[in-house]
Amino acid sequence: MIRDMNINENEMKVNVGKIISISTVDWHGRSSHVIFFNGCSLRCSWCQNYKLLDCKRLVDIEKIEKSILDAKMFISAVVFSGGEPTMQPDGLMHLAEFIKRQGLLVGVQTNGCFPDVLRELAKKKLVDKIFLDIKASPLEPMRYSEITNANDAHIISRVIQTLHIPDIDIEVRTTIFRSLNDSLEIAKYLEEHNYNGTYVIQQGVPWNTADNKMRKEDILTREEMISIAKNINTDIGLKGIKIRTREKGEEYII
């Protein structure tokens, strides 16, 4: 497991960006407390939280625990997001243990690049759901490396390892835009590898990205998102498809 460079055993600080006390959109059907970790191993041009990637804001872990306790009576789960939370494994593990002691569920939104961390969380029963962001077809390692600006052809092998962690609920997500939509190819891989979870196609918001050219694009409409989801079902046969849009939130399509 990678060693966490943001947390000191004596100080117990975690590099955290923002915290949402109560969210109804990060884990469908649940009210959750969302903790955004700073830092990420990838540099996707369409990232919706790009301002968190290079930030450093070390927060006492007790303050984060207090924020969870303050929200406890209004939530059923805590979701770790980012950035990439698995880059801070010590802090993530510590907080997951704390959350489970409160009788709450734990969710992790991840790019899947650190499967050993997620596997350890699953083994210790410290995570109840993994929200895995797959950005391109797992059969195209060079494209995956290119669009994530990671310059690492081995990324996809780690993402695949995460996808196949046993005995854990894994929801696959893909954010799409007019100029970037690999959802059909991803769905094909999922169908061919007997994925039986939910595949969520998320409506990317162009003006929230770091890329100046992408910011000028028109957002995909809800009707277009529905059409994309139905085409995937028709062409690939994959079921369990949802869309997530600004207009209606998360909707089950197929």
Coordinates of N, CA and C in Angstrom, one line a residue:
M1 N 0.8 -1.2 0.0 CA 0.0 0.0 0.0 C 0.9 1.2 0.0
I2 N 0.5 2.3 -0.8 CA 1.3 3.5 -0.8 C 1.3 4.2 0.6
R3 N 2.4 4.8 0.9 CA 2.5 5.5 2.2 C 1.9 6.9 2.1
D4 N 1.1 7.3 3.0 CA 0.5 8.6 3.0 C 1.5 9.7 3.4
M5 N 1.7 10.6 2.6 CA 2.7 11.7 2.9 C 2.0 12.9 3.5
N6 N 0.7 12.9 3.6 CA -0.1 14.1 4.1 C -0.5 14.0 5.5
I7 N -0.2 12.8 6.1 CA -0.6 12.6 7.5 C 0.6 12.2 8.4
N8 N 0.7 12.8 9.5 CA 1.8 12.6 10.4 C 1.2 11.9 11.6
E9 N 1.7 10.8 12.1 CA 1.1 10.0 13.1 C 1.0 10.8 14.4
N10 N 1.9 11.7 14.6 CA 1.8 12.5 15.8 C 0.8 13.7 15.7
E11 N 0.7 14.2 14.5 CA -0.2 15.4 14.3 C -1.6 15.0 13.8
M12 N -1.7 13.9 13.0 CA -2.9 13.4 12.4 C -3.7 14.5 11.7
K13 N -3.1 14.9 10.6 CA -3.7 15.9 9.7 C -3.9 15.3 8.4
V14 N -5.0 15.8 7.7 CA -5.4 15.2 6.4 C -5.5 16.4 5.5
N15 N -5.1 16.2 4.2 CA -5.1 17.3 3.2 C -6.5 17.3 2.6
V16 N -7.4 18.2 3.1 CA -8.8 18.2 2.7 C -9.2 19.5 2.1
G17 N -10.0 19.5 1.0 CA -10.4 20.7 0.4 C -11.7 21.2 1.0
K18 N -12.8 20.6 0.6 CA -14.1 21.1 1.2 C -14.9 20.0 1.7
I19 N -15.9 20.3 2.6 CA -16.7 19.3 3.2 C -18.2 19.8 3.0
I20 N -19.0 18.9 2.5 CA -20.5 19.2 2.3 C -21.2 18.5 3.5
S21 N -21.8 19.2 4.3 CA -22.4 18.6 5.5 C -23.5 17.6 5.2
I22 N -24.4 17.9 4.3 CA -25.4 17.0 3.9 C -25.7 17.1 2.4
S23 N -25.5 15.9 1.7 CA -25.7 15.9 0.3 C -26.7 14.7 0.0
T24 N -27.6 15.0 -1.0 CA -28.5 13.9 -1.5 C -28.2 13.4 -2.9
V25 N -27.0 13.9 -3.4 CA -26.7 13.6 -4.8 C -25.5 12.7 -5.0
D26 N -24.6 12.6 -3.9 CA -23.4 11.8 -4.1 C -23.6 10.3 -3.9
W27 N -24.6 9.9 -3.2 CA -25.0 8.5 -3.1 C -26.5 8.4 -3.2
H28 N -26.9 8.0 -4.4 CA -28.4 8.0 -4.7 C -29.2 7.2 -3.6
G29 N -30.2 7.9 -3.1 CA -31.1 7.3 -2.2 C -30.6 7.4 -0.7
R30 N -29.5 8.1 -0.5 CA -29.0 8.3 0.8 C -28.6 9.8 1.1
S31 N -28.8 10.2 2.3 CA -28.3 11.5 2.7 C -26.9 11.3 3.2
S32 N -25.9 12.0 2.7 CA -24.5 11.7 3.1 C -23.7 12.9 3.4
H33 N -22.7 12.8 4.1 CA -21.7 13.8 4.5 C -20.5 13.5 3.5
V34 N -20.1 14.6 2.8 CA -19.1 14.4 1.7 C -17.8 15.1 2.1
I35 N -16.7 14.4 2.1 CA -15.4 14.9 2.4 C -14.5 14.9 1.1
F36 N -14.1 16.0 0.6 CA -13.3 16.1 -0.6 C -11.8 16.2 -0.2
F37 N -11.0 15.2 -0.6 CA -9.6 15.2 -0.3 C -8.9 15.9 -1.5
N38 N -7.9 16.7 -1.1 CA -7.0 17.3 -2.2 C -6.1 16.4 -2.8
G39 N -5.6 16.7 -4.0 CA -4.6 15.9 -4.7 C -5.2 14.8 -5.5
C40 N -4.5 14.6 -6.7 CA -4.9 13.5 -7.5 C -3.7 13.0 -8.4
S41 N -3.7 11.8 -8.7 CA -2.7 11.2 -9.6 C -2.9 11.5 -11.0
L42 N -4.0 11.9 -11.4 CA -4.3 12.2 -12.8 C -4.6 13.7 -13.1
R43 N -4.5 14.1 -14.3 CA -4.8 15.5 -14.7 C -5.7 15.6 -15.9
C44 N -7.0 15.1 -15.6 CA -8.0 15.1 -16.7 C -8.4 16.5 -17.0
S45 N -8.4 16.8 -18.3 CA -8.7 18.2 -18.7 C -10.1 18.6 -18.4
W46 N -11.0 17.6 -18.2 CA -12.4 17.9 -18.0 C -12.8 17.8 -16.5
C47 N -11.8 17.6 -15.6 CA -12.1 17.5 -14.2 C -13.0 18.6 -13.7
Q48 N -14.0 18.2 -12.9 CA -15.0 19.1 -12.4 C -14.5 19.7 -11.1
N49 N -13.5 19.1 -10.5 CA -12.9 19.6 -9.2 C -11.4 19.9 -9.3
Y50 N -11.1 20.5 -10.5 CA -9.6 20.7 -10.7 C -8.9 21.6 -9.7
K51 N -9.7 22.4 -9.1 CA -9.1 23.4 -8.1 C -8.6 22.6 -6.9
L52 N -9.0 21.4 -6.7 CA -8.5 20.6 -5.5 C -7.2 19.9 -5.8
L53 N -6.8 19.8 -7.1 CA -5.7 18.9 -7.5 C -4.4 19.2 -6.9
D54 N -4.0 20.5 -6.8 CA -2.7 20.9 -6.3 C -2.8 21.7 -5.0
C55 N -3.9 21.6 -4.4 CA -4.1 22.4 -3.1 C -3.4 21.6 -1.9
K56 N -3.0 22.3 -0.9 CA -2.6 21.7 0.3 C -3.2 22.5 1.5
R57 N -4.1 21.8 2.1 CA -4.8 22.4 3.3 C -4.9 21.3 4.4
L58 N -3.9 21.3 5.2 CA -3.9 20.2 6.2 C -4.8 20.6 7.4
V59 N -5.7 19.6 7.7 CA -6.7 19.8 8.7 C -6.6 18.8 9.7
D60 N -6.7 19.2 11.0 CA -6.7 18.2 12.1 C -7.8 17.2 11.9
I61 N -7.4 15.9 12.0 CA -8.4 14.9 11.8 C -9.6 14.9 12.8
E62 N -9.3 15.5 14.0 CA -10.4 15.6 14.9 C -11.5 16.6 14.4
K63 N -11.1 17.6 13.7 CA -12.1 18.5 13.1 C -13.0 17.9 12.1
I64 N -12.4 17.0 11.3 CA -13.2 16.2 10.4 C -14.1 15.3 11.1
E65 N -13.6 14.6 12.1 CA -14.5 13.7 12.9 C -15.6 14.5 13.6
K66 N -15.4 15.7 14.0 CA -16.4 16.6 14.6 C -17.5 16.9 13.6
S67 N -17.0 17.2 12.3 CA -18.0 17.5 11.3 C -18.9 16.3 11.0
I68 N -18.4 15.1 11.1 CA -19.2 13.9 10.9 C -20.2 13.8 12.1
L69 N -19.7 14.0 13.3 CA -20.6 13.9 14.4 C -21.7 14.9 14.4
D70 N -21.4 16.1 13.9 CA -22.4 17.2 13.8 C -23.5 16.9 12.8
A71 N -23.1 16.1 11.8 CA -24.1 15.8 10.8 C -24.8 14.4 11.0
K72 N -24.3 13.7 12.0 CA -24.7 12.3 12.2 C -26.2 12.0 12.2
M73 N -26.9 12.8 12.9 CA -28.4 12.6 13.0 C -29.1 12.8 11.7
F74 N -28.5 13.5 10.7 CA -29.2 13.8 9.5 C -28.7 12.9 8.3
I75 N -27.7 12.0 8.5 CA -27.2 11.3 7.4 C -27.2 9.8 7.7
S76 N -27.0 9.0 6.7 CA -26.8 7.5 6.8 C -25.4 7.1 6.3
A77 N -24.7 8.0 5.7 CA -23.4 7.6 5.1 C -22.5 8.8 5.0
V78 N -21.2 8.4 4.8 CA -20.1 9.4 4.6 C -19.5 9.0 3.3
V79 N -19.3 10.0 2.3 CA -18.7 9.7 1.1 C -17.3 10.4 1.0
F80 N -16.3 9.7 0.6 CA -15.0 10.4 0.4 C -14.8 10.6 -1.1
S81 N -14.5 11.9 -1.4 CA -14.4 12.2 -2.8 C -13.1 13.0 -3.0
G82 N -12.9 13.7 -4.1 CA -11.7 14.5 -4.3 C -11.8 15.3 -5.6
G83 N -10.5 15.5 -6.2 CA -9.3 14.8 -5.8 C -9.4 13.3 -5.8
E84 N -8.4 12.7 -5.2 CA -8.4 11.2 -5.1 C -8.1 10.8 -3.6
P85 N -9.2 10.3 -2.9 CA -9.0 10.0 -1.5 C -8.0 8.9 -1.2
T86 N -7.8 8.0 -2.1 CA -7.0 6.8 -1.9 C -5.5 7.2 -1.9
M87 N -5.2 8.4 -2.3 CA -3.8 8.9 -2.2 C -3.4 9.2 -0.7
Q88 N -4.4 9.3 0.2 CA -4.1 9.5 1.6 C -4.6 8.3 2.4
P89 N -4.0 7.2 2.2 CA -4.5 5.9 2.8 C -4.6 5.9 4.3
D90 N -3.7 6.5 5.0 CA -3.7 6.5 6.5 C -4.9 7.3 7.0
G91 N -5.1 8.5 6.4 CA -6.2 9.3 6.8 C -7.5 8.7 6.5
L92 N -7.6 8.1 5.3 CA -8.8 7.5 4.8 C -9.2 6.3 5.7
M93 N -8.2 5.5 6.0 CA -8.4 4.3 6.8 C -8.9 4.7 8.2
H94 N -8.2 5.7 8.8 CA -8.6 6.2 10.2 C -10.0 6.7 10.2
L95 N -10.4 7.5 9.2 CA -11.7 8.1 9.2 C -12.8 7.1 8.9
A96 N -12.4 6.1 8.0 CA -13.4 5.0 7.7 C -13.7 4.2 9.0
E97 N -12.7 3.9 9.8 CA -12.9 3.2 11.0 C -13.8 4.0 12.0
F98 N -13.5 5.3 12.1 CA -14.3 6.2 12.9 C -15.8 6.2 12.5
I99 N -16.0 6.3 11.2 CA -17.3 6.4 10.6 C -18.1 5.1 10.9
K100 N -17.4 3.9 10.7 CA -18.1 2.7 11.0 C -18.5 2.5 12.4
R101 N -17.7 3.1 13.3 CA -18.0 3.0 14.8 C -19.2 3.9 15.1
Q102 N -19.6 4.8 14.2 CA -20.8 5.6 14.4 C -22.0 4.9 13.8
G103 N -21.8 3.8 13.2 CA -22.9 3.1 12.6 C -23.4 3.6 11.3
L104 N -22.4 4.3 10.6 CA -22.7 4.9 9.3 C -22.1 4.1 8.2
L105 N -22.6 4.2 6.9 CA -22.0 3.6 5.8 C -20.9 4.4 5.2
V106 N -19.9 3.8 4.5 CA -18.8 4.5 3.9 C -18.8 4.3 2.4
G107 N -18.7 5.3 1.7 CA -18.5 5.3 0.2 C -17.3 6.0 -0.2
V108 N -16.6 5.5 -1.3 CA -15.4 6.1 -1.8 C -15.6 6.3 -3.3
Q109 N -15.5 7.6 -3.7 CA -15.4 8.0 -5.1 C -14.0 8.0 -5.5
T110 N -13.6 7.2 -6.6 CA -12.2 7.0 -6.9 C -11.9 6.9 -8.4
N111 N -10.7 7.2 -8.8 CA -10.3 6.9 -10.1 C -9.8 5.5 -10.3
G112 N -9.7 4.8 -9.2 CA -9.3 3.4 -9.2 C -7.8 3.1 -9.4
C113 N -7.0 4.1 -9.3 CA -5.5 3.9 -9.6 C -4.8 3.3 -8.4
F114 N -5.4 3.1 -7.2 CA -4.7 2.5 -6.1 C -5.6 1.4 -5.5
P115 N -5.7 0.3 -6.3 CA -6.5 -0.8 -5.9 C -6.1 -1.5 -4.6
D116 N -4.8 -1.4 -4.2 CA -4.4 -2.0 -3.0 C -5.1 -1.3 -1.8
V117 N -5.2 0.0 -1.8 CA -5.8 0.7 -0.7 C -7.3 0.3 -0.6
L118 N -8.0 0.3 -1.8 CA -9.4 -0.1 -1.8 C -9.6 -1.5 -1.4
R119 N -8.7 -2.4 -1.8 CA -8.8 -3.8 -1.4 C -8.6 -4.0 0.1
E120 N -7.7 -3.2 0.7 CA -7.6 -3.3 2.1 C -8.8 -2.8 2.9
L121 N -9.4 -1.7 2.4 CA -10.6 -1.2 3.0 C -11.7 -2.2 2.9
A122 N -11.8 -2.9 1.8 CA -12.9 -3.9 1.6 C -12.6 -5.1 2.5
K123 N -11.4 -5.5 2.6 CA -11.0 -6.7 3.4 C -11.3 -6.4 4.9
K124 N -11.1 -5.2 5.4 CA -11.4 -4.8 6.7 C -12.9 -4.4 6.9
K125 N -13.7 -4.5 5.8 CA -15.1 -4.1 5.9 C -15.3 -2.6 6.3
L126 N -14.4 -1.8 5.8 CA -14.5 -0.3 6.1 C -15.0 0.5 4.9
V127 N -15.5 -0.2 3.9 CA -16.2 0.5 2.8 C -17.4 -0.3 2.3
D128 N -18.5 0.4 2.1 CA -19.7 -0.3 1.7 C -20.0 -0.1 0.2
K129 N -19.5 0.9 -0.4 CA -19.7 1.1 -1.8 C -18.5 1.9 -2.4
I130 N -18.1 1.4 -3.6 CA -17.1 2.1 -4.4 C -17.7 2.7 -5.6
F131 N -17.5 4.0 -5.8 CA -18.0 4.7 -7.0 C -16.7 4.9 -7.9
L132 N -16.6 4.0 -8.9 CA -15.4 4.0 -9.8 C -15.6 4.8 -11.1
D133 N -14.8 5.8 -11.2 CA -14.8 6.6 -12.4 C -13.9 6.0 -13.5
I134 N -14.6 5.4 -14.5 CA -13.8 4.9 -15.7 C -14.0 5.8 -16.8
K135 N -12.8 6.3 -17.4 CA -12.8 7.4 -18.3 C -12.8 7.0 -19.8
A136 N -12.3 5.8 -20.1 CA -12.2 5.3 -21.4 C -12.2 3.8 -21.4
S137 N -12.3 3.2 -22.6 CA -12.3 1.8 -22.6 C -11.1 1.2 -22.0
P138 N -11.2 0.2 -21.1 CA -10.1 -0.5 -20.5 C -9.3 -1.2 -21.5
L139 N -9.8 -1.4 -22.7 CA -9.0 -2.1 -23.8 C -8.1 -1.1 -24.5
E140 N -8.1 0.2 -24.1 CA -7.3 1.2 -24.8 C -6.3 1.9 -23.8
P141 N -5.3 1.2 -23.4 CA -4.4 1.8 -22.3 C -3.7 3.1 -22.8
M142 N -3.3 3.2 -24.0 CA -2.7 4.4 -24.5 C -3.6 5.6 -24.5
R143 N -4.8 5.4 -24.9 CA -5.8 6.5 -24.9 C -6.1 6.9 -23.4
Y144 N -6.2 5.9 -22.6 CA -6.5 6.2 -21.2 C -5.4 7.1 -20.6
S145 N -4.2 6.7 -20.9 CA -3.0 7.5 -20.4 C -3.0 8.9 -21.0
E146 N -3.4 9.0 -22.3 CA -3.4 10.3 -23.0 C -4.4 11.2 -22.5
I147 N -5.7 10.8 -22.3 CA -6.7 11.7 -21.9 C -6.7 12.1 -20.5
T148 N -6.0 11.3 -19.7 CA -5.8 11.6 -18.3 C -4.5 12.4 -18.0
N149 N -3.7 12.6 -19.0 CA -2.5 13.3 -18.9 C -1.6 12.7 -17.9
A150 N -1.6 11.4 -17.8 CA -0.8 10.7 -16.7 C 0.5 10.1 -17.3
N151 N 0.6 10.0 -18.6 CA 1.9 9.4 -19.2 C 2.2 8.1 -18.5
D152 N 1.3 7.3 -18.3 CA 1.5 6.0 -17.7 C 0.6 4.9 -18.3
A153 N 1.1 4.1 -19.1 CA 0.3 3.1 -19.8 C -0.2 2.0 -18.8
H154 N 0.2 2.0 -17.6 CA -0.2 0.9 -16.6 C -1.4 1.3 -15.8
I155 N -1.9 2.5 -16.0 CA -3.0 3.0 -15.2 C -4.2 2.1 -15.3
I156 N -4.5 1.7 -16.6 CA -5.7 0.9 -16.8 C -5.7 -0.4 -16.1
S157 N -4.5 -1.0 -16.0 CA -4.4 -2.3 -15.3 C -4.8 -2.2 -13.9
R158 N -4.5 -1.1 -13.3 CA -4.9 -0.8 -11.9 C -6.4 -0.5 -11.7
V159 N -6.9 0.2 -12.7 CA -8.4 0.5 -12.7 C -9.1 -0.9 -12.9
I160 N -8.7 -1.7 -13.7 CA -9.3 -3.0 -13.9 C -9.3 -3.9 -12.6
Q161 N -8.1 -3.8 -11.9 CA -8.0 -4.5 -10.6 C -9.1 -4.0 -9.7
T162 N -9.3 -2.6 -9.6 CA -10.3 -2.1 -8.8 C -11.7 -2.6 -9.1
L163 N -12.0 -2.6 -10.5 CA -13.3 -3.0 -10.9 C -13.6 -4.4 -10.5
H164 N -12.6 -5.2 -10.3 CA -12.8 -6.7 -10.0 C -12.5 -7.0 -8.5
I165 N -12.5 -6.0 -7.7 CA -12.4 -6.3 -6.2 C -13.6 -7.1 -5.8
P166 N -13.5 -8.2 -5.2 CA -14.6 -9.1 -4.9 C -15.4 -8.6 -3.7
D167 N -16.7 -9.0 -3.6 CA -17.5 -8.9 -2.4 C -17.7 -7.4 -2.0
I168 N -17.8 -6.5 -3.0 CA -18.0 -5.1 -2.6 C -18.9 -4.5 -3.7
D169 N -19.8 -3.6 -3.4 CA -20.7 -3.0 -4.3 C -19.9 -1.9 -5.1
I170 N -19.8 -2.1 -6.4 CA -19.1 -1.1 -7.2 C -20.0 -0.6 -8.3
E171 N -20.1 0.8 -8.2 CA -20.9 1.5 -9.3 C -19.9 2.2 -10.2
V172 N -20.0 1.9 -11.5 CA -19.1 2.6 -12.5 C -19.8 3.8 -13.0
R173 N -18.9 4.9 -13.1 CA -19.4 6.2 -13.5 C -18.5 6.7 -14.7
T174 N -19.1 7.4 -15.6 CA -18.4 8.1 -16.7 C -19.0 9.4 -16.9
T175 N -18.1 10.5 -16.9 CA -18.6 11.8 -17.2 C -18.4 12.1 -18.7
I176 N -19.4 12.6 -19.4 CA -19.3 12.8 -20.8 C -19.6 14.2 -21.2
F177 N -19.0 14.6 -22.4 CA -19.2 15.9 -23.0 C -19.4 15.7 -24.5
R178 N -19.7 16.7 -25.2 CA -19.8 16.6 -26.6 C -18.5 16.2 -27.3
S179 N -17.4 16.7 -26.8 CA -16.1 16.4 -27.4 C -15.4 15.2 -26.7
L180 N -16.1 14.6 -25.7 CA -15.4 13.5 -25.0 C -16.5 12.5 -24.5
N181 N -16.7 11.4 -25.2 CA -17.7 10.5 -24.8 C -17.3 9.1 -25.2
D182 N -16.7 8.3 -24.3 CA -16.3 7.0 -24.5 C -17.2 6.0 -23.9
S183 N -18.4 6.4 -23.6 CA -19.3 5.6 -22.8 C -19.7 4.3 -23.5
L184 N -19.9 4.3 -24.8 CA -20.2 3.1 -25.6 C -19.1 2.1 -25.5
E185 N -17.9 2.5 -25.6 CA -16.7 1.5 -25.5 C -16.6 1.0 -24.1
I186 N -16.8 1.8 -23.1 CA -16.7 1.4 -21.7 C -17.8 0.4 -21.5
A187 N -19.0 0.7 -21.9 CA -20.2 -0.3 -21.7 C -19.9 -1.6 -22.4
K188 N -19.3 -1.6 -23.6 CA -19.0 -2.8 -24.3 C -18.0 -3.7 -23.4
Y189 N -17.0 -3.1 -22.8 CA -16.1 -3.8 -21.9 C -16.9 -4.4 -20.7
L190 N -17.7 -3.6 -20.1 CA -18.4 -4.0 -18.9 C -19.3 -5.2 -19.3
E191 N -20.0 -5.1 -20.4 CA -20.9 -6.2 -20.8 C -20.1 -7.5 -21.1
E192 N -19.0 -7.4 -21.8 CA -18.2 -8.5 -22.1 C -17.5 -9.2 -20.9
H193 N -17.4 -8.4 -19.8 CA -16.8 -8.9 -18.6 C -17.8 -9.2 -17.5
N194 N -19.0 -9.3 -17.9 CA -20.1 -9.7 -17.0 C -20.3 -8.8 -15.8
Y195 N -20.1 -7.5 -16.0 CA -20.4 -6.5 -15.0 C -21.9 -6.5 -14.7
N196 N -22.3 -6.6 -13.5 CA -23.7 -6.7 -13.2 C -24.2 -5.5 -12.3
G197 N -23.3 -4.5 -12.1 CA -23.7 -3.4 -11.3 C -24.3 -2.3 -12.1
T198 N -24.4 -1.1 -11.6 CA -25.0 0.0 -12.2 C -23.9 0.8 -13.0
Y199 N -24.3 1.3 -14.2 CA -23.4 2.1 -15.0 C -24.1 3.5 -15.1
V200 N -23.4 4.5 -14.5 CA -24.0 5.8 -14.5 C -23.2 6.7 -15.4
I201 N -24.0 7.3 -16.4 CA -23.4 8.3 -17.3 C -23.7 9.7 -16.8
Q202 N -22.7 10.4 -16.5 CA -22.9 11.7 -15.9 C -22.7 12.9 -16.9
Q203 N -23.6 13.8 -16.8 CA -23.6 15.0 -17.7 C -22.5 15.9 -17.3
G204 N -21.4 16.0 -18.1 CA -20.3 16.9 -17.7 C -20.8 18.3 -17.9
V205 N -20.2 19.2 -17.0 CA -20.6 20.6 -17.1 C -19.4 21.4 -17.7
P206 N -19.4 21.8 -18.9 CA -18.2 22.3 -19.6 C -17.6 23.5 -18.9
W207 N -18.4 24.4 -18.3 CA -17.9 25.6 -17.7 C -17.2 25.3 -16.3
N208 N -17.3 24.1 -15.9 CA -16.6 23.7 -14.6 C -15.3 23.1 -14.9
T209 N -14.9 22.9 -16.1 CA -13.6 22.3 -16.4 C -12.4 23.2 -16.4
A210 N -11.2 22.6 -16.5 CA -10.0 23.4 -16.5 C -9.6 23.8 -17.9
D211 N -10.2 23.1 -18.9 CA -9.8 23.3 -20.3 C -10.6 24.4 -21.0
N212 N -9.9 25.4 -21.4 CA -10.5 26.6 -22.0 C -11.4 26.3 -23.2
K213 N -10.9 25.4 -24.1 CA -11.7 25.0 -25.3 C -13.0 24.3 -24.9
M214 N -12.9 23.4 -23.9 CA -14.0 22.6 -23.5 C -15.1 23.5 -22.9
R215 N -14.6 24.5 -22.2 CA -15.6 25.5 -21.5 C -16.5 26.1 -22.5
K216 N -16.2 26.2 -23.7 CA -17.0 26.8 -24.7 C -18.1 25.9 -25.3
E217 N -18.0 24.6 -25.0 CA -19.0 23.7 -25.5 C -20.4 23.9 -24.9
D218 N -21.4 23.5 -25.6 CA -22.7 23.4 -25.1 C -22.9 22.1 -24.3
I219 N -23.6 22.2 -23.2 CA -23.8 21.1 -22.3 C -24.7 20.1 -23.0
L220 N -24.5 18.8 -22.8 CA -25.4 17.8 -23.4 C -26.8 17.9 -22.6
T221 N -27.9 17.9 -23.3 CA -29.2 18.0 -22.7 C -29.6 16.7 -22.1
R222 N -30.6 16.7 -21.2 CA -31.1 15.5 -20.6 C -31.6 14.6 -21.7
E223 N -32.3 15.1 -22.7 CA -32.8 14.3 -23.8 C -31.7 13.6 -24.5
E224 N -30.6 14.3 -24.7 CA -29.4 13.7 -25.4 C -28.8 12.6 -24.5
M225 N -28.8 12.8 -23.2 CA -28.2 11.8 -22.3 C -29.1 10.6 -22.3
I226 N -30.4 10.7 -22.3 CA -31.3 9.6 -22.4 C -31.1 8.8 -23.7
S227 N -30.9 9.5 -24.8 CA -30.7 8.9 -26.1 C -29.4 8.1 -26.1
I228 N -28.3 8.6 -25.5 CA -27.0 7.9 -25.4 C -27.2 6.7 -24.6
A229 N -27.9 6.7 -23.4 CA -28.1 5.6 -22.6 C -28.9 4.5 -23.3
K230 N -29.9 4.9 -24.0 CA -30.7 3.9 -24.7 C -30.0 3.3 -25.9
N231 N -29.1 4.1 -26.6 CA -28.3 3.5 -27.6 C -27.3 2.5 -27.1
I232 N -26.8 2.7 -25.9 CA -25.9 1.8 -25.3 C -26.6 0.4 -25.1
N233 N -27.8 0.5 -24.6 CA -28.6 -0.7 -24.3 C -28.9 -1.4 -25.6
T234 N -29.2 -0.7 -26.7 CA -29.6 -1.3 -28.0 C -28.4 -1.9 -28.6
D235 N -27.2 -1.2 -28.6 CA -26.0 -1.6 -29.3 C -25.2 -2.7 -28.6
I236 N -25.2 -2.5 -27.2 CA -24.3 -3.4 -26.4 C -25.1 -4.4 -25.6
G237 N -26.4 -4.0 -25.2 CA -27.2 -4.9 -24.4 C -27.0 -4.8 -22.9
L238 N -26.1 -3.8 -22.5 CA -25.9 -3.6 -21.1 C -27.1 -3.1 -20.4
K239 N -27.4 -3.6 -19.3 CA -28.5 -3.1 -18.5 C -28.0 -2.5 -17.2
G240 N -28.9 -1.9 -16.4 CA -28.5 -1.2 -15.2 C -27.8 0.1 -15.5
I241 N -28.4 0.8 -16.5 CA -27.8 2.1 -16.9 C -28.6 3.3 -16.3
K242 N -27.9 4.2 -15.8 CA -28.6 5.4 -15.2 C -27.9 6.7 -15.9
I243 N -28.6 7.8 -15.9 CA -28.0 9.0 -16.2 C -28.1 10.0 -15.0
R244 N -27.1 10.9 -15.0 CA -27.2 11.9 -13.9 C -27.1 13.3 -14.6
T245 N -28.1 14.1 -14.5 CA -28.1 15.5 -15.1 C -28.4 16.5 -14.1
R246 N -28.1 17.8 -14.5 CA -28.5 18.9 -13.7 C -30.0 19.1 -13.6
E247 N -30.7 18.7 -14.7 CA -32.2 18.9 -14.8 C -32.9 18.0 -13.8
K248 N -32.6 16.7 -13.7 CA -33.4 15.8 -13.0 C -32.6 14.9 -12.0
G249 N -31.3 15.2 -11.9 CA -30.5 14.3 -11.0 C -30.3 13.0 -11.6
E250 N -30.3 11.9 -10.7 CA -30.1 10.6 -11.2 C -31.4 9.9 -11.5
E251 N -31.4 9.3 -12.8 CA -32.6 8.6 -13.2 C -32.2 7.2 -13.8
Y252 N -33.0 6.2 -13.5 CA -32.8 4.9 -14.1 C -33.4 4.8 -15.4
I253 N -32.6 4.4 -16.4 CA -33.0 4.5 -17.8 C -33.3 3.1 -18.3
I254 N -32.4 2.1 -18.1 CA -32.5 0.8 -18.6 C -32.3 -0.2 -17.5

